[in-house]
C-alpha positions as MATLAB code, in Angstrom:
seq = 'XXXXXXXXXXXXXXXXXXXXXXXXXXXXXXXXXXXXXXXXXXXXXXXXXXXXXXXXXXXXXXXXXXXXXXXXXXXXXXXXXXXXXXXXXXXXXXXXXXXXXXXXXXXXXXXXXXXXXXXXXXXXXXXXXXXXXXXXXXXXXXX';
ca = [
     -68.214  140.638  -65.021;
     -70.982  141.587  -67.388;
     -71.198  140.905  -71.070;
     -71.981  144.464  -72.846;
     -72.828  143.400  -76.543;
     -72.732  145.801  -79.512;
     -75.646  146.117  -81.460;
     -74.008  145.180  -84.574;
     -73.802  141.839  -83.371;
     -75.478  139.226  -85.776;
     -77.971  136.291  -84.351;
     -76.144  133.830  -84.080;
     -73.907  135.864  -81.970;
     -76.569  137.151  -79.620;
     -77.325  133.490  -79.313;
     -74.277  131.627  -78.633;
     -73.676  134.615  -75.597;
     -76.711  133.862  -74.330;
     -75.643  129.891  -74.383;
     -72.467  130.716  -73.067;
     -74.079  132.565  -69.968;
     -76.547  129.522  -69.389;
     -73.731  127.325  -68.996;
     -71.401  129.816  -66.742;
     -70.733  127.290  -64.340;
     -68.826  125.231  -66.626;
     -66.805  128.519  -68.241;
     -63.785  129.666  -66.999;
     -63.864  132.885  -68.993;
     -65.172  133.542  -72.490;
     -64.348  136.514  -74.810;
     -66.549  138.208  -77.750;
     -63.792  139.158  -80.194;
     -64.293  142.045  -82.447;
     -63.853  142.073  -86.150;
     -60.797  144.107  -86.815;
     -57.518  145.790  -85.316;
     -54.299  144.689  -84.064;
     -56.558  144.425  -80.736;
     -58.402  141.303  -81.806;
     -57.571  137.705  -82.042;
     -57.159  136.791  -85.579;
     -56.125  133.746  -87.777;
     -54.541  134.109  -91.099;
     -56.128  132.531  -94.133;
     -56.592  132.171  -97.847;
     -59.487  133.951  -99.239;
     -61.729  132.525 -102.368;
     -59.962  135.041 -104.281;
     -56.557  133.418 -103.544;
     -55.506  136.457 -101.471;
     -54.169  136.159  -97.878;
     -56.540  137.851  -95.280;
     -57.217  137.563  -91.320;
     -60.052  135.939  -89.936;
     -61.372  137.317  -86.537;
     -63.287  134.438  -84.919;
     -65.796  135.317  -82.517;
     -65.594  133.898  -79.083;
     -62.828  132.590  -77.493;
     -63.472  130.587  -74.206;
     -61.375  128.701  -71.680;
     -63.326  126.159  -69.624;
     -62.876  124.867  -66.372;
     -60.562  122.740  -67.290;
     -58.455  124.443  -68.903;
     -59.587  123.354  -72.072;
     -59.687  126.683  -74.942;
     -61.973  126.452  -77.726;
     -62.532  129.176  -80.904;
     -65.340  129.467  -82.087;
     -67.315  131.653  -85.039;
     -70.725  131.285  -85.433;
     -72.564  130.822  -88.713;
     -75.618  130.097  -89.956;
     -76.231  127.232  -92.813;
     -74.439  129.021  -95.845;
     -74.223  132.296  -94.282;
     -70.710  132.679  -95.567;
     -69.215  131.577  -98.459;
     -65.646  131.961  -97.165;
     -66.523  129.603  -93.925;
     -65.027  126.264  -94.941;
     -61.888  127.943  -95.882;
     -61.975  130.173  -92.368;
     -62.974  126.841  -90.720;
     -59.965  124.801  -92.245;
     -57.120  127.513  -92.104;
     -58.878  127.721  -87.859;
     -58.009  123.812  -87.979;
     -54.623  123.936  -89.096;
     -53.641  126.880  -86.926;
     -54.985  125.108  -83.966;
     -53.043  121.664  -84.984;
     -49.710  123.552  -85.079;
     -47.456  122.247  -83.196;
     -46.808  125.780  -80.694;
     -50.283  126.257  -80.535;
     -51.351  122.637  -79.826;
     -50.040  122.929  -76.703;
     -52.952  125.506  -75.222;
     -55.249  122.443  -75.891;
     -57.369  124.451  -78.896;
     -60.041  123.114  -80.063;
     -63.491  124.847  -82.467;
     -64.139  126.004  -85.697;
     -67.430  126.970  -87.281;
     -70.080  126.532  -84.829;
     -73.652  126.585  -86.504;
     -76.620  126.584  -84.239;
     -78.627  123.270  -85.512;
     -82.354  124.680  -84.765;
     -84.233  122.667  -87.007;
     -83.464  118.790  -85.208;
     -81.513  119.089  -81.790;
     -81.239  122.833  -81.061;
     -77.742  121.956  -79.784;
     -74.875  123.782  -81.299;
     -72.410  121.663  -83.571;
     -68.768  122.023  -84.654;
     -67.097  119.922  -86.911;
     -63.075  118.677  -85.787;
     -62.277  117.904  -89.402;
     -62.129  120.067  -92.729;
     -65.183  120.831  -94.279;
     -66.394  121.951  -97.707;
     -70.068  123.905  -96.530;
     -71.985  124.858  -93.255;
     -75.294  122.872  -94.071;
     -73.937  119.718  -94.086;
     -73.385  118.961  -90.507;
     -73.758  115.475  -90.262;
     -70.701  113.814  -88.198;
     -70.453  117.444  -86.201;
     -69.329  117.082  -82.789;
     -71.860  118.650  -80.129;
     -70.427  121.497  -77.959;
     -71.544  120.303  -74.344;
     -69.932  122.947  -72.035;
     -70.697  120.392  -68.722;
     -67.600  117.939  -70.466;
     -65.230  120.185  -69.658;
     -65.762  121.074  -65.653;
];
């Protein structure tokens, strides 16, 4: 089915689609979330502020495998609020109930200055610039 993208969508959005459609033959299925409404995926989290709020991330994909990964793009220090959206993402994902569906993602930040490969990180982490010890997001592992 085709992808029909809003124009709101940022960069790194437009980009990781585009990605995501090069490597079709190793996705199952892959979904653009939107950014608000009961509609739309969303992860709860603690803002900077110390107030509780929901995080919408941006794809979520299921490979061939079976294997489900969550994703929301960034950009080095884009957001502010990332490491916390990225660590409240990991701790969802390691609950027990939801451990189950095989989750896996995070913050995924396009590295275009060295690899051009886009990077995720399995462990908590305290910026998006910093991505040394990021695991690679190879769709072909998961066939």
């Amino acid at each position: 089915m085709p992808f029909i993208e809003l124009r709101t969508a940022s960069n790194p959005e437009q980009e990781f689609a585009a990605f995501l459609e090069s490597n079709s033959e190793s996705i199952d299925w892959w979904y653009k979330n939107g950014d608000k409404g009961r509609e739309h995926y969303a992860i709860a989290y603690t803002n900077s502020q110390g107030y509780k709020s929901l995080f919408y991330v941006d794809f979520v994909i299921r490979m061939n495998n079976g294997q489900i990964f969550l994703f929301d793009t960034k950009t080095e220090n884009s957001d502010p609020e990332a490491p916390l959206k990225h660590n409240a993402l990991l701790e969802y994902m390691q609950n027990e109930e939801n451990n189950s569906k095989h989750l896996q993602g995070g913050v995924i930040v396009h590295d275009t200055s060295h690899s051009g490969n886009w990077l995720y990180s399995p462990l908590p982490i305290e910026n998006t610039y910093d991505t040394r010890g990021w695991d690679v997001f190879f769709p072909d592992m998961y066939k």
